[in-house]
Amino acid sequence: MRRTLGDGREVFVKSGPVSPLFTSEAAGLRWLGPIAVPVISADERHIAVEWVEPEPPTAAAAERFGRDLAATHARGAPAFGAGWPGFIGPLPMDNTPASDWPAFYASQRVLPFVRQAGLDPAPFERALRRAHDVPAEPPARIHGDLWNGNVLWSGGRGVLIDAAAHGGHRETDLAMLALFGAPHLDRILAAYQEVSPLADGWRDRVPLHQLHPLAVHVVLFGGGYRESLISAVTRLL
């Protein structure tokens, strides 16, 4: 909901029943820094962020966003996970800090949602062995729910909203950005790689990184997302 404060500032406010979701989102947005929408206030009933006036995305804005995202990832994290409760949309995530990304990704990101979706975890456990083949990198400062709807285009740049931020693998953000499409995605990726080149074979690892968001979408929405999730895991077996 758009509101005007007493000092004339325009803000966007989300509110609801008492939940740590709002303070979790606020912590993540603040942690992401300048690439994210500024938080005005938050408690367990609401979050208010600065109003962002949208504009059509341009190729130049996409390139700037790619560079900004690379710089944000490079700021790093103390561990995989975070020091606040995790949420993706309304669903809780386990943010307990961990030092091993393959184990973190399997046990704290993919498998909990596979089980919530009522799916047999066995093929996912086999597919997740591929996580050990992902080049090891220090924890990156990732958005964690980076689909196109969580990028607002304004002022010639991309601004992040609705964060599920945590220390993760940077390829995860890029894989989710590709999952549902993004304007000028090729420009985003090219600019990102100019700043922070990705390890060889990263495109082949996209289905692995998409297991988590697809499993989340099956839990939330069911339907056709189940087929997409099964297709992704099958490609990894």
mmCIF file of C-alpha atoms in Angstrom:
data_model
loop_
_atom_site.group_PDB
_atom_site.id
_atom_site.type_symbol
_atom_site.label_atom_id
_atom_site.label_comp_id
_atom_site.label_asym_id
_atom_site.label_seq_id
_atom_site.Cartn_x
_atom_site.Cartn_y
_atom_site.Cartn_z
ATOM 1 C CA MET A 1 0.000 0.000 0.000
ATOM 2 C CA ARG A 2 1.351 3.425 -0.956
ATOM 3 C CA ARG A 3 1.284 6.015 1.823
ATOM 4 C CA THR A 4 2.529 9.549 2.428
ATOM 5 C CA LEU A 5 4.341 10.254 5.695
ATOM 6 C CA GLY A 6 3.930 13.466 7.672
ATOM 7 C CA ASP A 7 7.219 14.763 6.274
ATOM 8 C CA GLY A 8 5.983 14.248 2.720
ATOM 9 C CA ARG A 9 7.963 11.099 1.951
ATOM 10 C CA GLU A 10 6.214 8.442 -0.131
ATOM 11 C CA VAL A 11 6.497 4.886 1.195
ATOM 12 C CA PHE A 12 5.225 1.419 0.377
ATOM 13 C CA VAL A 13 3.856 -0.483 3.385
ATOM 14 C CA LYS A 14 3.194 -4.190 3.847
ATOM 15 C CA SER A 15 1.419 -5.311 7.005
ATOM 16 C CA GLY A 16 -0.238 -8.385 8.419
ATOM 17 C CA PRO A 17 -0.491 -10.666 11.446
ATOM 18 C CA VAL A 18 2.419 -10.645 13.891
ATOM 19 C CA SER A 19 5.334 -12.425 12.227
ATOM 20 C CA PRO A 20 9.136 -12.238 12.110
ATOM 21 C CA LEU A 21 8.767 -12.135 8.311
ATOM 22 C CA PHE A 22 8.730 -8.323 8.260
ATOM 23 C CA THR A 23 11.834 -7.815 10.394
ATOM 24 C CA SER A 24 13.596 -10.597 8.474
ATOM 25 C CA GLU A 25 12.919 -8.863 5.173
ATOM 26 C CA ALA A 26 14.074 -5.548 6.613
ATOM 27 C CA ALA A 27 17.314 -7.073 7.892
ATOM 28 C CA GLY A 28 17.994 -8.561 4.471
ATOM 29 C CA LEU A 29 17.299 -5.350 2.565
ATOM 30 C CA ARG A 30 19.536 -3.331 4.864
ATOM 31 C CA TRP A 31 22.282 -5.953 4.561
ATOM 32 C CA LEU A 32 22.146 -5.886 0.767
ATOM 33 C CA GLY A 33 22.954 -2.189 0.863
ATOM 34 C CA PRO A 34 22.619 0.391 -1.929
ATOM 35 C CA ILE A 35 21.221 -2.046 -4.501
ATOM 36 C CA ALA A 36 18.124 -2.570 -2.335
ATOM 37 C CA VAL A 37 15.191 -0.289 -1.604
ATOM 38 C CA PRO A 38 15.790 1.700 1.627
ATOM 39 C CA VAL A 39 13.858 0.511 4.686
ATOM 40 C CA ILE A 40 12.014 3.262 6.552
ATOM 41 C CA SER A 41 10.676 1.178 9.445
ATOM 42 C CA ALA A 42 9.817 -2.399 10.353
ATOM 43 C CA ASP A 43 8.459 -4.435 13.232
ATOM 44 C CA GLU A 44 6.584 -7.715 13.561
ATOM 45 C CA ARG A 45 3.417 -6.197 12.070
ATOM 46 C CA HIS A 46 4.738 -4.216 9.102
ATOM 47 C CA ILE A 47 7.565 -3.100 6.869
ATOM 48 C CA ALA A 48 7.709 0.324 5.217
ATOM 49 C CA VAL A 49 10.161 0.987 2.398
ATOM 50 C CA GLU A 50 10.888 4.020 0.285
ATOM 51 C CA TRP A 51 8.505 4.376 -2.648
ATOM 52 C CA VAL A 52 10.204 3.546 -5.951
ATOM 53 C CA GLU A 53 8.634 5.159 -8.999
ATOM 54 C CA PRO A 54 8.832 2.509 -11.732
ATOM 55 C CA GLU A 55 10.024 3.126 -15.270
ATOM 56 C CA PRO A 56 10.582 0.853 -18.273
ATOM 57 C CA PRO A 57 13.850 -1.100 -18.071
ATOM 58 C CA THR A 58 16.523 -0.122 -20.563
ATOM 59 C CA ALA A 59 19.622 -1.911 -21.775
ATOM 60 C CA ALA A 60 21.787 0.646 -19.958
ATOM 61 C CA ALA A 61 19.875 0.109 -16.704
ATOM 62 C CA ALA A 62 20.251 -3.664 -17.106
ATOM 63 C CA GLU A 63 24.006 -3.325 -17.538
ATOM 64 C CA ARG A 64 24.240 -1.128 -14.451
ATOM 65 C CA PHE A 65 22.179 -3.674 -12.528
ATOM 66 C CA GLY A 66 24.528 -6.487 -13.585
ATOM 67 C CA ARG A 67 27.514 -4.533 -12.297
ATOM 68 C CA ASP A 68 25.708 -3.564 -9.076
ATOM 69 C CA LEU A 69 24.666 -7.173 -8.455
ATOM 70 C CA ALA A 70 28.228 -8.416 -8.946
ATOM 71 C CA ALA A 71 29.484 -5.818 -6.469
ATOM 72 C CA THR A 72 26.797 -6.803 -3.939
ATOM 73 C CA HIS A 73 27.666 -10.489 -4.202
ATOM 74 C CA ALA A 74 31.348 -9.650 -3.768
ATOM 75 C CA ARG A 75 30.679 -7.963 -0.426
ATOM 76 C CA GLY A 76 30.349 -11.491 0.905
ATOM 77 C CA ALA A 77 28.880 -13.005 4.046
ATOM 78 C CA PRO A 78 30.287 -14.525 7.250
ATOM 79 C CA ALA A 79 28.798 -17.926 6.387
ATOM 80 C CA PHE A 80 26.150 -19.612 4.298
ATOM 81 C CA GLY A 81 22.860 -18.608 5.907
ATOM 82 C CA ALA A 82 22.269 -15.503 7.984
ATOM 83 C CA GLY A 83 21.960 -14.173 11.501
ATOM 84 C CA TRP A 84 18.192 -13.618 11.278
ATOM 85 C CA PRO A 85 15.199 -15.904 10.649
ATOM 86 C CA GLY A 86 14.819 -16.813 6.991
ATOM 87 C CA PHE A 87 11.710 -16.440 4.853
ATOM 88 C CA ILE A 88 11.012 -16.818 1.155
ATOM 89 C CA GLY A 89 7.637 -15.269 0.521
ATOM 90 C CA PRO A 90 5.544 -16.425 3.501
ATOM 91 C CA LEU A 91 7.510 -19.666 3.965
ATOM 92 C CA PRO A 92 10.142 -19.998 6.713
ATOM 93 C CA MET A 93 13.682 -21.006 5.710
ATOM 94 C CA ASP A 94 16.443 -22.324 7.948
ATOM 95 C CA ASN A 95 19.138 -19.630 8.032
ATOM 96 C CA THR A 96 21.384 -21.394 10.562
ATOM 97 C CA PRO A 97 24.912 -20.390 9.507
ATOM 98 C CA ALA A 98 26.926 -23.150 7.828
ATOM 99 C CA SER A 99 30.397 -23.445 6.360
ATOM 100 C CA ASP A 100 29.702 -26.011 3.620
ATOM 101 C CA TRP A 101 27.566 -24.841 0.682
ATOM 102 C CA PRO A 102 26.568 -28.256 -0.769
ATOM 103 C CA ALA A 103 25.272 -29.427 2.614
ATOM 104 C CA PHE A 104 23.601 -26.072 3.306
ATOM 105 C CA TYR A 105 21.890 -25.992 -0.078
ATOM 106 C CA ALA A 106 20.612 -29.555 0.225
ATOM 107 C CA SER A 107 19.484 -29.621 3.848
ATOM 108 C CA GLN A 108 18.435 -25.997 4.400
ATOM 109 C CA ARG A 109 17.122 -24.968 1.002
ATOM 110 C CA VAL A 110 15.986 -27.754 -1.332
ATOM 111 C CA LEU A 111 14.982 -30.839 0.669
ATOM 112 C CA PRO A 112 12.742 -29.094 3.248
ATOM 113 C CA PHE A 113 10.528 -27.731 0.468
ATOM 114 C CA VAL A 114 10.589 -30.965 -1.517
ATOM 115 C CA ARG A 115 9.199 -32.699 1.580
ATOM 116 C CA GLN A 116 6.619 -29.950 2.153
ATOM 117 C CA ALA A 117 5.509 -30.445 -1.443
ATOM 118 C CA GLY A 118 4.874 -34.133 -0.708
ATOM 119 C CA LEU A 119 7.487 -35.352 -3.199
ATOM 120 C CA ASP A 120 9.825 -38.312 -2.846
ATOM 121 C CA PRO A 121 13.154 -36.813 -1.711
ATOM 122 C CA ALA A 122 15.267 -39.707 -3.043
ATOM 123 C CA PRO A 123 15.822 -38.390 -6.600
ATOM 124 C CA PHE A 124 16.559 -34.939 -5.225
ATOM 125 C CA GLU A 125 19.120 -36.360 -2.808
ATOM 126 C CA ARG A 126 20.847 -38.048 -5.745
ATOM 127 C CA ALA A 127 20.705 -34.917 -7.891
ATOM 128 C CA LEU A 128 22.053 -32.774 -5.071
ATOM 129 C CA ARG A 129 25.288 -34.743 -5.125
ATOM 130 C CA ARG A 130 26.032 -32.536 -8.122
ATOM 131 C CA ALA A 131 26.361 -29.629 -5.680
ATOM 132 C CA HIS A 132 29.775 -31.023 -4.754
ATOM 133 C CA ASP A 133 30.888 -30.368 -8.351
ATOM 134 C CA VAL A 134 30.082 -26.656 -8.109
ATOM 135 C CA PRO A 135 33.345 -24.691 -7.826
ATOM 136 C CA ALA A 136 33.822 -23.717 -4.211
ATOM 137 C CA GLU A 137 33.532 -19.996 -3.537
ATOM 138 C CA PRO A 138 33.259 -17.909 -0.361
ATOM 139 C CA PRO A 139 29.692 -17.097 0.709
ATOM 140 C CA ALA A 140 28.220 -14.377 -1.482
ATOM 141 C CA ARG A 141 25.764 -11.711 -0.317
ATOM 142 C CA ILE A 142 22.720 -12.859 -2.298
ATOM 143 C CA HIS A 143 19.121 -11.673 -2.544
ATOM 144 C CA GLY A 144 17.816 -15.230 -2.324
ATOM 145 C CA ASP A 145 14.518 -14.690 -4.194
ATOM 146 C CA LEU A 146 15.759 -12.917 -7.290
ATOM 147 C CA TRP A 147 13.000 -13.347 -9.816
ATOM 148 C CA ASN A 148 12.209 -10.455 -12.139
ATOM 149 C CA GLY A 149 9.268 -9.281 -10.013
ATOM 150 C CA ASN A 150 11.656 -8.465 -7.194
ATOM 151 C CA VAL A 151 13.646 -6.034 -9.336
ATOM 152 C CA LEU A 152 12.139 -2.560 -9.748
ATOM 153 C CA TRP A 153 13.498 -0.386 -12.545
ATOM 154 C CA SER A 154 13.823 3.245 -11.588
ATOM 155 C CA GLY A 155 16.324 6.061 -12.038
ATOM 156 C CA GLY A 156 18.268 4.138 -14.644
ATOM 157 C CA ARG A 157 18.990 1.159 -12.407
ATOM 158 C CA GLY A 158 17.522 -1.988 -10.903
ATOM 159 C CA VAL A 159 16.404 -1.819 -7.253
ATOM 160 C CA LEU A 160 15.860 -4.970 -5.176
ATOM 161 C CA ILE A 161 12.744 -5.551 -3.060
ATOM 162 C CA ASP A 162 11.234 -8.479 -1.085
ATOM 163 C CA ALA A 163 14.585 -9.906 -0.036
ATOM 164 C CA ALA A 164 15.198 -13.430 1.245
ATOM 165 C CA ALA A 165 18.814 -12.378 1.685
ATOM 166 C CA HIS A 166 21.509 -14.649 3.088
ATOM 167 C CA GLY A 167 24.997 -15.890 2.449
ATOM 168 C CA GLY A 168 24.755 -18.248 -0.510
ATOM 169 C CA HIS A 169 26.291 -19.161 -3.834
ATOM 170 C CA ARG A 170 26.154 -16.285 -6.291
ATOM 171 C CA GLU A 171 25.100 -18.570 -9.150
ATOM 172 C CA THR A 172 21.830 -19.126 -7.269
ATOM 173 C CA ASP A 173 20.713 -15.515 -7.735
ATOM 174 C CA LEU A 174 21.563 -15.592 -11.436
ATOM 175 C CA ALA A 175 19.780 -18.916 -11.976
ATOM 176 C CA MET A 176 16.620 -17.599 -10.382
ATOM 177 C CA LEU A 177 16.788 -14.406 -12.398
ATOM 178 C CA ALA A 178 16.790 -16.615 -15.505
ATOM 179 C CA LEU A 179 14.018 -18.923 -14.268
ATOM 180 C CA PHE A 180 11.092 -16.649 -15.114
ATOM 181 C CA GLY A 181 12.935 -14.351 -17.498
ATOM 182 C CA ALA A 182 14.168 -10.798 -17.043
ATOM 183 C CA PRO A 183 14.368 -7.841 -19.411
ATOM 184 C CA HIS A 184 17.758 -7.551 -21.131
ATOM 185 C CA LEU A 185 18.998 -10.638 -19.276
ATOM 186 C CA ASP A 186 21.924 -11.071 -21.665
ATOM 187 C CA ARG A 187 23.037 -7.506 -20.894
ATOM 188 C CA ILE A 188 22.732 -8.142 -17.153
ATOM 189 C CA LEU A 189 24.859 -11.282 -17.372
ATOM 190 C CA ALA A 190 27.475 -9.736 -19.649
ATOM 191 C CA ALA A 191 27.923 -6.735 -17.344
ATOM 192 C CA TYR A 192 28.046 -9.020 -14.309
ATOM 193 C CA GLN A 193 30.803 -11.094 -15.886
ATOM 194 C CA GLU A 194 32.830 -7.992 -16.720
ATOM 195 C CA VAL A 195 32.999 -7.235 -13.009
ATOM 196 C CA SER A 196 33.085 -10.761 -11.599
ATOM 197 C CA PRO A 197 33.555 -13.623 -14.111
ATOM 198 C CA LEU A 198 31.670 -16.831 -13.382
ATOM 199 C CA ALA A 199 33.403 -20.201 -13.217
ATOM 200 C CA ASP A 200 33.404 -22.317 -16.365
ATOM 201 C CA GLY A 201 30.275 -24.417 -16.862
ATOM 202 C CA TRP A 202 27.975 -22.158 -14.871
ATOM 203 C CA ARG A 203 25.196 -22.413 -17.455
ATOM 204 C CA ASP A 204 25.166 -26.203 -17.032
ATOM 205 C CA ARG A 205 24.607 -25.739 -13.314
ATOM 206 C CA VAL A 206 21.510 -23.554 -13.689
ATOM 207 C CA PRO A 207 19.032 -26.455 -13.158
ATOM 208 C CA LEU A 208 20.765 -27.332 -9.881
ATOM 209 C CA HIS A 209 20.358 -23.800 -8.545
ATOM 210 C CA GLN A 210 16.741 -23.683 -9.734
ATOM 211 C CA LEU A 211 15.693 -26.673 -7.618
ATOM 212 C CA HIS A 212 15.135 -24.449 -4.591
ATOM 213 C CA PRO A 213 12.864 -21.791 -6.145
ATOM 214 C CA LEU A 214 10.943 -24.416 -8.087
ATOM 215 C CA ALA A 215 10.336 -26.473 -4.939
ATOM 216 C CA VAL A 216 9.156 -23.324 -3.154
ATOM 217 C CA HIS A 217 6.734 -22.601 -6.012
ATOM 218 C CA VAL A 218 5.342 -26.147 -5.838
ATOM 219 C CA VAL A 219 4.639 -25.654 -2.117
ATOM 220 C CA LEU A 220 3.008 -22.268 -2.694
ATOM 221 C CA PHE A 221 1.198 -22.833 -5.976
ATOM 222 C CA GLY A 222 1.389 -26.531 -6.976
ATOM 223 C CA GLY A 223 0.094 -27.120 -10.492
ATOM 224 C CA GLY A 224 2.495 -26.718 -13.384
ATOM 225 C CA TYR A 225 5.459 -25.937 -11.158
ATOM 226 C CA ARG A 226 5.582 -29.597 -10.118
ATOM 227 C CA GLU A 227 6.278 -30.600 -13.722
ATOM 228 C CA SER A 228 9.000 -27.949 -14.011
ATOM 229 C CA LEU A 229 10.630 -29.168 -10.801
ATOM 230 C CA ILE A 230 10.567 -32.809 -11.911
ATOM 231 C CA SER A 231 12.052 -31.778 -15.260
ATOM 232 C CA ALA A 232 14.878 -29.895 -13.536
ATOM 233 C CA VAL A 233 15.782 -32.767 -11.228
ATOM 234 C CA THR A 234 15.601 -35.262 -14.095
ATOM 235 C CA ARG A 235 18.133 -33.224 -16.066
ATOM 236 C CA LEU A 236 20.555 -33.572 -13.156
ATOM 237 C CA LEU A 237 20.289 -37.348 -12.724
#
